PDB file of C-alpha atoms in Angstrom:
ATOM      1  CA  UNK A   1     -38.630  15.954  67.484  1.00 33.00           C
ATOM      2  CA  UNK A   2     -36.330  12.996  66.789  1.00 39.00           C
ATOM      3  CA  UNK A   3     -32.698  12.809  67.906  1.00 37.00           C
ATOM      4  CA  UNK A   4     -30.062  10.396  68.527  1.00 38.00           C
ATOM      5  CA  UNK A   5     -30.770   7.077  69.616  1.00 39.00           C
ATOM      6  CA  UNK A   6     -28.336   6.013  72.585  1.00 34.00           C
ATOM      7  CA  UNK A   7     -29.667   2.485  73.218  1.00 31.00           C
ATOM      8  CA  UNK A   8     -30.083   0.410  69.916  1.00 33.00           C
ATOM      9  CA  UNK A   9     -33.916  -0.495  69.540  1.00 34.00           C
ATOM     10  CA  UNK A  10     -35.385  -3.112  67.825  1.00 37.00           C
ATOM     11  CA  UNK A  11     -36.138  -2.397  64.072  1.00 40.00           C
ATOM     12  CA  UNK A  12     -38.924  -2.912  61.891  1.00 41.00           C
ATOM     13  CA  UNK A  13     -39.449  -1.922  57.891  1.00 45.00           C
ATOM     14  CA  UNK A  14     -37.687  -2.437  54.925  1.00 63.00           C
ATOM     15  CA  UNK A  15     -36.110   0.929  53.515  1.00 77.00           C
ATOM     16  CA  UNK A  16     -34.664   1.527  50.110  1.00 89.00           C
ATOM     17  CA  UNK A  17     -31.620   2.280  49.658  1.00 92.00           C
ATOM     18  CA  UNK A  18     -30.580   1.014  53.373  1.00 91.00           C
ATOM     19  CA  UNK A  19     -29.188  -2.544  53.748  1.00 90.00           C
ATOM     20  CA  UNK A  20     -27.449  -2.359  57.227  1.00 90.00           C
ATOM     21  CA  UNK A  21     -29.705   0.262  59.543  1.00 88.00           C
ATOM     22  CA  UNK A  22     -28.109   0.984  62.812  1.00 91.00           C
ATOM     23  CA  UNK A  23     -30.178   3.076  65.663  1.00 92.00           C
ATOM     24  CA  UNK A  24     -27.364   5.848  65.368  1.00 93.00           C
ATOM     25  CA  UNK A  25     -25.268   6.017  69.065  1.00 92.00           C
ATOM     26  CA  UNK A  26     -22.037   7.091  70.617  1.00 90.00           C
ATOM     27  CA  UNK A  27     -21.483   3.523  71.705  1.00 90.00           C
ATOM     28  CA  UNK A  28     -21.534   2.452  68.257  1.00 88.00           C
ATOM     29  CA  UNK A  29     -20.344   4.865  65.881  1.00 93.00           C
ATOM     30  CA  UNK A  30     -17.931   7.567  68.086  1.00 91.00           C
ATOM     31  CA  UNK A  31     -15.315   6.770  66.502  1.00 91.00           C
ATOM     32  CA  UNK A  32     -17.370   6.868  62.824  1.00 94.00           C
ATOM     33  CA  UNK A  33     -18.109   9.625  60.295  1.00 94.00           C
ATOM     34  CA  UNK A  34     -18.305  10.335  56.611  1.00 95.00           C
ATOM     35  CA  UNK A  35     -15.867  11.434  54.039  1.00 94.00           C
ATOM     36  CA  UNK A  36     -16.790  13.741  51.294  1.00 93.00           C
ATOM     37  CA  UNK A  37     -16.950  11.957  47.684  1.00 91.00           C
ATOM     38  CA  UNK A  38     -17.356  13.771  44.311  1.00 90.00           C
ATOM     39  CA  UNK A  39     -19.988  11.335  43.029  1.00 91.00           C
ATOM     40  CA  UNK A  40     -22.093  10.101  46.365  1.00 94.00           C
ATOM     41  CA  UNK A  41     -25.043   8.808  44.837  1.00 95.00           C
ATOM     42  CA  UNK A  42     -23.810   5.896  43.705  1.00 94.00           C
ATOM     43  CA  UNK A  43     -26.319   3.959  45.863  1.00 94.00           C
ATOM     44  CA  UNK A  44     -28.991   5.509  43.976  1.00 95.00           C
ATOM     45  CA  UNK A  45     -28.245   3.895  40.524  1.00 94.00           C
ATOM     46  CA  UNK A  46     -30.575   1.006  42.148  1.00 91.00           C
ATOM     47  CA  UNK A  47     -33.758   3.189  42.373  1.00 93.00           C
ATOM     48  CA  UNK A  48     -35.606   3.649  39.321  1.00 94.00           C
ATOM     49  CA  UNK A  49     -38.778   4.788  41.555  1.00 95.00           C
ATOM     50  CA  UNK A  50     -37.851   6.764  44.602  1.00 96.00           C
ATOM     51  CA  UNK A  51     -40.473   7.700  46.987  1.00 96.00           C
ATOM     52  CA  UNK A  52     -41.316  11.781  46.686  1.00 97.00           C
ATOM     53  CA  UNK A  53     -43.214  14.020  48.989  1.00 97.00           C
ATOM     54  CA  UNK A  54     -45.958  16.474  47.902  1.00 97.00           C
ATOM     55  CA  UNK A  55     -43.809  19.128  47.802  1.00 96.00           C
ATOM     56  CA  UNK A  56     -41.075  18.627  45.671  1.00 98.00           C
ATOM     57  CA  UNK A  57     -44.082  17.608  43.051  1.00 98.00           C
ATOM     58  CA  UNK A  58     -43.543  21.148  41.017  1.00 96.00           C
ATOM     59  CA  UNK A  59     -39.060  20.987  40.880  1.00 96.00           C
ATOM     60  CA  UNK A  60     -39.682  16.813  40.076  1.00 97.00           C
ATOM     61  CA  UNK A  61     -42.204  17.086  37.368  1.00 97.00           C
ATOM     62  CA  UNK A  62     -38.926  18.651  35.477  1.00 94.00           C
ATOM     63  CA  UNK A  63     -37.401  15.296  35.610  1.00 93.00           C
ATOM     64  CA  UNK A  64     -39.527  12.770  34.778  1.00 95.00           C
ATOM     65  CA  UNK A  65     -43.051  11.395  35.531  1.00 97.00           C
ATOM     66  CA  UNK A  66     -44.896  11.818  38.923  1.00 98.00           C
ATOM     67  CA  UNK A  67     -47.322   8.523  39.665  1.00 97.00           C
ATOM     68  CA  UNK A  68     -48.857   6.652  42.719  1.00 97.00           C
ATOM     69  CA  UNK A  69     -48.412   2.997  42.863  1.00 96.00           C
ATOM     70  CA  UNK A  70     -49.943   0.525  45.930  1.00 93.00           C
ATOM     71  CA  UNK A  71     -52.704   0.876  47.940  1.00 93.00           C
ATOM     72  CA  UNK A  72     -51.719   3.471  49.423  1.00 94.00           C
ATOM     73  CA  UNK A  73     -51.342   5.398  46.658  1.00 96.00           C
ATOM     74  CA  UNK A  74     -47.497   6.538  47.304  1.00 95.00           C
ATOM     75  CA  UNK A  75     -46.441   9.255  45.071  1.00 97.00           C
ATOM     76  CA  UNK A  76     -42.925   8.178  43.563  1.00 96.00           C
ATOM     77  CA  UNK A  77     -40.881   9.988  41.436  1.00 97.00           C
ATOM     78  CA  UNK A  78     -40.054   7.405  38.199  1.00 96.00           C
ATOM     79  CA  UNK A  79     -36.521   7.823  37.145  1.00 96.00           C
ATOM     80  CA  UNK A  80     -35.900   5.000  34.796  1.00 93.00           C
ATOM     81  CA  UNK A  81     -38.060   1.870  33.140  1.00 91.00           C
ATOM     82  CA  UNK A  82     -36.574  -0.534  34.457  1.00 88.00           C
ATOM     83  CA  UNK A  83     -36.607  -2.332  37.980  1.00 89.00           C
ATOM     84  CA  UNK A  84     -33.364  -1.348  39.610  1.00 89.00           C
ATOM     85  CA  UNK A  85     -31.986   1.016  37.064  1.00 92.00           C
ATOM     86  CA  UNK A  86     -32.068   4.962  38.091  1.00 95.00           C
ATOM     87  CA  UNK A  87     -31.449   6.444  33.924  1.00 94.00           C
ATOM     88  CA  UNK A  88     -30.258   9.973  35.603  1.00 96.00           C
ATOM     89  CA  UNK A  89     -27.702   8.511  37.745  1.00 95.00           C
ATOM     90  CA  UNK A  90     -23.818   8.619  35.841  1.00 94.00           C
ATOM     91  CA  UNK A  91     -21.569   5.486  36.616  1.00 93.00           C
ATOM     92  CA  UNK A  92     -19.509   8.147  38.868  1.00 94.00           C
ATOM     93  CA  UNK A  93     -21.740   8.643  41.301  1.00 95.00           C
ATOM     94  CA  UNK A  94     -22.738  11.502  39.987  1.00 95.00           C
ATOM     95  CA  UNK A  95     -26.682  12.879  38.875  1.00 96.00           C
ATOM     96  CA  UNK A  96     -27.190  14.327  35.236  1.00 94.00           C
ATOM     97  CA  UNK A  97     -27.239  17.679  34.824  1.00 93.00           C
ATOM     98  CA  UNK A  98     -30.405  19.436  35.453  1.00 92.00           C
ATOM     99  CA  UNK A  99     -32.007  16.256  36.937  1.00 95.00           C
ATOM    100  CA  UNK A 100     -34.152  16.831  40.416  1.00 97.00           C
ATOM    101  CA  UNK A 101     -32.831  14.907  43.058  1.00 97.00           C
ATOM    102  CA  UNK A 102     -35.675  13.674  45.652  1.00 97.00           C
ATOM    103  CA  UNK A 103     -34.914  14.030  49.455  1.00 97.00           C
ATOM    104  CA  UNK A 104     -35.431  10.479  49.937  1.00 96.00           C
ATOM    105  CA  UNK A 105     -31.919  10.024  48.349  1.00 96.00           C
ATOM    106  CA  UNK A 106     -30.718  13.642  49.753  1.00 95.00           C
ATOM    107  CA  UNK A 107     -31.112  12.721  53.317  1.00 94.00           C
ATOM    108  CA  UNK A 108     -28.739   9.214  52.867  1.00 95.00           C
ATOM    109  CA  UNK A 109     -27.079   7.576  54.833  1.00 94.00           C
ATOM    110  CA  UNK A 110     -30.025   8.831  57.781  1.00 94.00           C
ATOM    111  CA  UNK A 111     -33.441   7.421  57.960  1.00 91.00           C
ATOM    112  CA  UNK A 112     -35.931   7.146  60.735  1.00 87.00           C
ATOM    113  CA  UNK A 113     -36.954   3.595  61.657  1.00 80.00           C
ATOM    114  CA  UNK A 114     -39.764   2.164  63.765  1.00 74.00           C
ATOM    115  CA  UNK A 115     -38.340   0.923  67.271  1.00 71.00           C
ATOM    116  CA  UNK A 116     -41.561  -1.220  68.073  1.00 69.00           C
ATOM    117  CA  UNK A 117     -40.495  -2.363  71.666  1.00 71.00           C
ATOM    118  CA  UNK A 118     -40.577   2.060  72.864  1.00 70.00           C
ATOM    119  CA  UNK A 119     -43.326   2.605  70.391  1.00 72.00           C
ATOM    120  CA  UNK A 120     -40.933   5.599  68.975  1.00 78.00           C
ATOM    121  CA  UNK A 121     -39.207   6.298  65.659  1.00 81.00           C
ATOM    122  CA  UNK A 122     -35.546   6.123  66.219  1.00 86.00           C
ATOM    123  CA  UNK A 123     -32.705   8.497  64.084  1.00 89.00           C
ATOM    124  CA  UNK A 124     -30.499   5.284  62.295  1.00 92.00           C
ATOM    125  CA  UNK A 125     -27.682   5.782  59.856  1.00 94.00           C
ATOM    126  CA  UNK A 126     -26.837   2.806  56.865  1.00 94.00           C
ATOM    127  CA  UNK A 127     -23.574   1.031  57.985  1.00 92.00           C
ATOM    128  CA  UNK A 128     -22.901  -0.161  54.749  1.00 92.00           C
ATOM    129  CA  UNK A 129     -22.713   3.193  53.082  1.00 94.00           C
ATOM    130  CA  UNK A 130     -19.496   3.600  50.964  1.00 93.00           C
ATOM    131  CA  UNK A 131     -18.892   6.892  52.719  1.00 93.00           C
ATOM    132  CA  UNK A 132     -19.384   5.779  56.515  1.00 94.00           C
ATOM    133  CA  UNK A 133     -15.584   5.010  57.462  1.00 94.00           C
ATOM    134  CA  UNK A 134     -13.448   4.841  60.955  1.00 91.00           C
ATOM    135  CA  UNK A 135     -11.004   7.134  59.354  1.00 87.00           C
ATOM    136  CA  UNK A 136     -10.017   9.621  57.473  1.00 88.00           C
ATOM    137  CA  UNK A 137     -13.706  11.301  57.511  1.00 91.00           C
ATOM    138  CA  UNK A 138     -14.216  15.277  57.124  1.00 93.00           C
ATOM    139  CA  UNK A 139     -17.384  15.362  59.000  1.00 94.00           C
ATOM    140  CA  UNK A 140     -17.711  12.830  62.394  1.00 94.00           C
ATOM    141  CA  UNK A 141     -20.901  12.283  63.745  1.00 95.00           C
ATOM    142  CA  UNK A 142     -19.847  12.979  67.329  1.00 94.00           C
ATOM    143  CA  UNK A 143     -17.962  15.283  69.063  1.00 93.00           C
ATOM    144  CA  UNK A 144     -14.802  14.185  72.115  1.00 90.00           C
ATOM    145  CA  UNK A 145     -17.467  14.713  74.496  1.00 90.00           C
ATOM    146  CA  UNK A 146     -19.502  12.126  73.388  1.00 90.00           C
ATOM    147  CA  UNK A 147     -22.675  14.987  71.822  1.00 93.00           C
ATOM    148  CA  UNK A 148     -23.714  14.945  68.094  1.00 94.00           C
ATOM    149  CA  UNK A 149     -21.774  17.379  65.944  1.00 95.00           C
ATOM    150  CA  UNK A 150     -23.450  20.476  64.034  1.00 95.00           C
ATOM    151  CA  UNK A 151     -23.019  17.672  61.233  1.00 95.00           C
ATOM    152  CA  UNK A 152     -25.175  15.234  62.498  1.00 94.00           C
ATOM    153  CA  UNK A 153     -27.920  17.976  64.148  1.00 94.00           C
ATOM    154  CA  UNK A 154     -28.491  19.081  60.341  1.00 95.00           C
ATOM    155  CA  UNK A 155     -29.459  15.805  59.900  1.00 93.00           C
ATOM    156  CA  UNK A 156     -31.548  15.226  62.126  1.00 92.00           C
ATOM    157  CA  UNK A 157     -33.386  18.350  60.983  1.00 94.00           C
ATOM    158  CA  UNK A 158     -33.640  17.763  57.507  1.00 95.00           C
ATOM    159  CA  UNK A 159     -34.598  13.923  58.761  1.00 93.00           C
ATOM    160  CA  UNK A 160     -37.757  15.803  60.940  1.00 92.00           C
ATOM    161  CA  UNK A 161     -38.691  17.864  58.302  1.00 94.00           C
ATOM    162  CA  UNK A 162     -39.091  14.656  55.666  1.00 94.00           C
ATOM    163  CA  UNK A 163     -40.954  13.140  58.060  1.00 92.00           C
ATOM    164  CA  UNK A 164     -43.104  16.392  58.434  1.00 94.00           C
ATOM    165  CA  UNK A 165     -43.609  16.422  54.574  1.00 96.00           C
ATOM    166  CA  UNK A 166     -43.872  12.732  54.803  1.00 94.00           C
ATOM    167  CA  UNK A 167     -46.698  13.337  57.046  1.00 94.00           C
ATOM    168  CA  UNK A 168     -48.408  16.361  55.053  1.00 96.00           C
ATOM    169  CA  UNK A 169     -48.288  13.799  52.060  1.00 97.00           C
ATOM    170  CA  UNK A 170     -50.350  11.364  53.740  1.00 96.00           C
ATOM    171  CA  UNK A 171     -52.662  14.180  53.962  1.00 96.00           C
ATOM    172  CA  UNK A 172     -52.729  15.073  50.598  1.00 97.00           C
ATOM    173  CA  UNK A 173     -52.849  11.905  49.727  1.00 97.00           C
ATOM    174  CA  UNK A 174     -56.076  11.057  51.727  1.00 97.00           C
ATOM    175  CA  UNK A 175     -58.014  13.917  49.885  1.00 97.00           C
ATOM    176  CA  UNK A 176     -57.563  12.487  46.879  1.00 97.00           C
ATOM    177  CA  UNK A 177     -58.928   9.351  47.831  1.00 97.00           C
ATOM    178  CA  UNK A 178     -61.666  11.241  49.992  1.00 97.00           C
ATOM    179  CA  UNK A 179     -62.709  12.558  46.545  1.00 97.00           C
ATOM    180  CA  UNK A 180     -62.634   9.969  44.804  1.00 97.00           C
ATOM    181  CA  UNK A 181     -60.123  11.758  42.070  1.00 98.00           C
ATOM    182  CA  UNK A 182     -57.880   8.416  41.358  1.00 98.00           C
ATOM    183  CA  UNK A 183     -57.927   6.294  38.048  1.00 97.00           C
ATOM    184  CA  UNK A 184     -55.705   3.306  36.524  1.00 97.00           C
ATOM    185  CA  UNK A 185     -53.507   4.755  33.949  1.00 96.00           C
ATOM    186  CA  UNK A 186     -50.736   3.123  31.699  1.00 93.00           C
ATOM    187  CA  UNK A 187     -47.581   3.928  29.923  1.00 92.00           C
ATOM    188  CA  UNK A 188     -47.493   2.731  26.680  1.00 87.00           C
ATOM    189  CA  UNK A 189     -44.942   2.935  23.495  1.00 83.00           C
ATOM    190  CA  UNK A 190     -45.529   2.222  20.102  1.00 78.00           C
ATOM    191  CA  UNK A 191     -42.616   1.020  18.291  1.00 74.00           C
ATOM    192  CA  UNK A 192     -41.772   1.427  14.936  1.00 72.00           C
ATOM    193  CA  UNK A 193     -42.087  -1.601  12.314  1.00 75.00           C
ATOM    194  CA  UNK A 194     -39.242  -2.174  10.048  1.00 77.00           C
ATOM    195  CA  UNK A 195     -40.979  -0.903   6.972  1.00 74.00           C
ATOM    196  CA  UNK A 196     -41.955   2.660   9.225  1.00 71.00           C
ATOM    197  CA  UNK A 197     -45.260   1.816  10.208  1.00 77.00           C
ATOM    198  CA  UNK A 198     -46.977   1.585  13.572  1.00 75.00           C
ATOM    199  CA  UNK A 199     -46.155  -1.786  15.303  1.00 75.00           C
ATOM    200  CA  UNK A 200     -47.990  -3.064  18.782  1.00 80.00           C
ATOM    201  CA  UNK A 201     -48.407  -0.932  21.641  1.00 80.00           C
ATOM    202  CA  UNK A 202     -46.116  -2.430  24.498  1.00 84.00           C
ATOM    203  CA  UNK A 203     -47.074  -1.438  28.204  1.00 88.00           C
ATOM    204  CA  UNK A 204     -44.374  -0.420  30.088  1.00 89.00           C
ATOM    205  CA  UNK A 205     -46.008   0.788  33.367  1.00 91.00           C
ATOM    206  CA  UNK A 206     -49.590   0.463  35.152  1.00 93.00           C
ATOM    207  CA  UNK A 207     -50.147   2.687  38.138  1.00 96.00           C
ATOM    208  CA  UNK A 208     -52.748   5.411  39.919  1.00 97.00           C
ATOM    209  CA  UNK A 209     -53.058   9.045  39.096  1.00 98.00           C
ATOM    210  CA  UNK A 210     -55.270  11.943  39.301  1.00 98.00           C
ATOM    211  CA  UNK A 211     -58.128  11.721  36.178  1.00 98.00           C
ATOM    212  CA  UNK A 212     -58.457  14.995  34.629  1.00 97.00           C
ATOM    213  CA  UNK A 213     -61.942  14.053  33.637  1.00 97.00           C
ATOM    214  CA  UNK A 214     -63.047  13.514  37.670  1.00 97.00           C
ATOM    215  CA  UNK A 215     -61.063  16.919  38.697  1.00 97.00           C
ATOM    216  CA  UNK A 216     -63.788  18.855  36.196  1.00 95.00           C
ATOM    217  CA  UNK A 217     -66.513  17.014  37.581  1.00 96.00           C
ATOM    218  CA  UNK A 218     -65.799  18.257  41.045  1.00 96.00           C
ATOM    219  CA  UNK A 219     -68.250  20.489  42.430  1.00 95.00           C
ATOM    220  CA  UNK A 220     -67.334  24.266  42.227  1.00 95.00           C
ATOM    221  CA  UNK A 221     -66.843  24.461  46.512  1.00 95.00           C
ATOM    222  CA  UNK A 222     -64.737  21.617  46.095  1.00 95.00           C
ATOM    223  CA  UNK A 223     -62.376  22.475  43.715  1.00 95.00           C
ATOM    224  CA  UNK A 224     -62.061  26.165  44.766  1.00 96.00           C
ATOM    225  CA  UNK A 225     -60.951  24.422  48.405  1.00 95.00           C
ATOM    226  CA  UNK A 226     -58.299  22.423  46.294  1.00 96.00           C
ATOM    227  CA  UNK A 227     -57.283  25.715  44.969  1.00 95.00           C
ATOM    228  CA  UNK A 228     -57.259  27.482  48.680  1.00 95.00           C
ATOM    229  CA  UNK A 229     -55.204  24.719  50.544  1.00 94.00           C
ATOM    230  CA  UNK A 230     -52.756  24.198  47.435  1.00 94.00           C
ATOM    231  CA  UNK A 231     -53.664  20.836  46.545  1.00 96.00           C
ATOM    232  CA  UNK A 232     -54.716  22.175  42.891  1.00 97.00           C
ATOM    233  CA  UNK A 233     -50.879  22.931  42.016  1.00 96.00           C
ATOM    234  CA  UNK A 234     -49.636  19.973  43.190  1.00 97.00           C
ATOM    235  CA  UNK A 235     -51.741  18.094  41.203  1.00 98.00           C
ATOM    236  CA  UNK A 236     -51.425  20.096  38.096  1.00 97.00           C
ATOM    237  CA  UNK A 237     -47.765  19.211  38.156  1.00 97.00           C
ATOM    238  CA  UNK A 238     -48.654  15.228  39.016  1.00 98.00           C
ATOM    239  CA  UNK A 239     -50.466  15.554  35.554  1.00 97.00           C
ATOM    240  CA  UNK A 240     -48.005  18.238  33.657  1.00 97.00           C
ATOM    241  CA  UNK A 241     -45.564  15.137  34.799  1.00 97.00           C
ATOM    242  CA  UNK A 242     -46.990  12.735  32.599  1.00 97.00           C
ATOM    243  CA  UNK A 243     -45.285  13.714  29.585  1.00 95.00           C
ATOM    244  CA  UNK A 244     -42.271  12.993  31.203  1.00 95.00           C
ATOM    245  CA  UNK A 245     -42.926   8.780  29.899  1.00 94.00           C
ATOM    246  CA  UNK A 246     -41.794   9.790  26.446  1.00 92.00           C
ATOM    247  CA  UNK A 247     -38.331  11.839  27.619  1.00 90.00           C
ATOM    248  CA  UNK A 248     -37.711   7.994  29.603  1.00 92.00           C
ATOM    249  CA  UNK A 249     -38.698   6.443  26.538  1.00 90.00           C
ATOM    250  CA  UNK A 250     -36.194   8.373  24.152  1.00 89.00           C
ATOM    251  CA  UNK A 251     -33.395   7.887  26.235  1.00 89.00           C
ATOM    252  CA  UNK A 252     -33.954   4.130  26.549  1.00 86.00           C
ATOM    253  CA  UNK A 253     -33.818   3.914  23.007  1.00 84.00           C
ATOM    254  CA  UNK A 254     -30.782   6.211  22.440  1.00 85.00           C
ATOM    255  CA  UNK A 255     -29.004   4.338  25.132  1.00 80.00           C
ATOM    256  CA  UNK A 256     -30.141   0.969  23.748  1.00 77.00           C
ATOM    257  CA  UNK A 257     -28.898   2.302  19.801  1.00 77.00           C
ATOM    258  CA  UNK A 258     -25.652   3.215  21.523  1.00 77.00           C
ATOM    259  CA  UNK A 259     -24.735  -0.148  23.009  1.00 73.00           C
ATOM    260  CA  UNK A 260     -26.133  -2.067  19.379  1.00 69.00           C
ATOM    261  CA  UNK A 261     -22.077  -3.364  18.087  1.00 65.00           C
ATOM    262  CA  UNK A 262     -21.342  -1.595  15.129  1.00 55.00           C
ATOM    263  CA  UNK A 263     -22.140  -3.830  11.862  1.00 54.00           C
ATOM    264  CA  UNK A 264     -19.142  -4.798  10.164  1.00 48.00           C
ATOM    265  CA  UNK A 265     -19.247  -5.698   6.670  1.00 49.00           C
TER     266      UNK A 265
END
């Protein structure tokens, strides 16, 4: 298990969301701790595709559409079409109604970083969150005596068990490669010509994800063991996700037809 960090480390990795990481220690931050806020997620409005973890696939599929993008295949939950702009995130800081919110963004302002020199993950906090302040804060991060407060210890536990579902997606992951179940997909929408009719098909994302046609083709064993271990469900809701593309696409174009100025005659 990771804990505090009392000796700063040297830091490797860029980490969305976190501009300023600090290894997170009494030397630094005693005197530091965060203040409740009605809307926190104000950072989040940046993230239009927020990293995910195999098993929050089933409660995110709700929300929008489930892909994996690089070569590594990194399941991300895609909350808005374009770069930078989360659609589910209100200008008060606030999430829609009704709208999943990943862990990635839950567990803010902590992250685990790589500290290269120990060859160790260290616990770090993002000193340029809006919420981080010297005073007036309802929950510090350590005690008079110097020891992390039940605060910051259910943290760090929520911060080990990302990284254990983290982990468990890399395995998951991995067995869809091993069988070989990947494909190139796109999002596409058709837009309507003046006149009503069809116009062009416009691309609005590339990216991997599970082929339906390969799943069948699996041998019997195989499939039954996706079944056994729970792979099967999670990638039932990767595909159930899918249809998510048109919900993003409707409200893009009802939030583009609100901000048309009004014609004046």
């Amino acid at each position: 298990m990771t804990t505090a960090q009392q000796v700063p480390g040297q830091l490797s990795g860029n980490v969305l969301f976190y501009s300023k990481p600090e290894p997170l220690a009494k030397e630094l931050h005693s005197k530091l701790g965060v203040k409740r806020m009605d809307g926190p997620f104000s950072f989040a409005k940046a993230g239009h595709a927020i990293p995910l973890t195999v098993g929050e696939f089933p409660l995110s599929a709700v929300t929008g559409p489930i892909i994996f993008v690089g070569d590594e295949k990194l399941p991300i939950a895609v909350m808005g079409l374009n770069s930078g702009e989360n659609m589910f995130v209100k200008d008060d800081g606030t999430f829609e109604s009704g709208i999943y919110i990943p862990a990635y963004v839950r567990r803010y302002p902590f992250v685990f970083a790589n500290d290269d020199a120990n060859k160790q993950m260290v616990l770090c906090i993002d000193r340029n969150a809006e919420f981080i302040v010297e005073s007036g804060y309802d929950m510090p991060f350590f005690d008079e005596k110097g020891e992390p407060t039940e605060y910051t210890k259910n943290c760090i536990e929520f911060c080990n068990n990302f990284e254990i579902e983290r982990q468990r997606t890399m395995g998951f992951v991995q067995i869809l490669k091993d069988l070989d179940l990947f494909e190139t997909k796109e999002a596409t929408f058709t837009p309507a010509n003046p006149d009503g009719t069809p116009g062009e098909p416009q691309r609005i994302a590339e990216y991997f994800g599970v082929s339906e046609e390969k799943l069948n083709a699996l041998p019997h064993a195989k499939f039954i063991e996706l079944r056994d271990n729970g792979a099967l469900g999670q990638i039932y809701a990767h595909m159930h996700s899918l249809v998510g593309w048109d919900r993003l696409i409707a409200l893009a174009m009802t939030k583009a037809a609100a901000e048309q100025p009004a014609n004046v005659n």
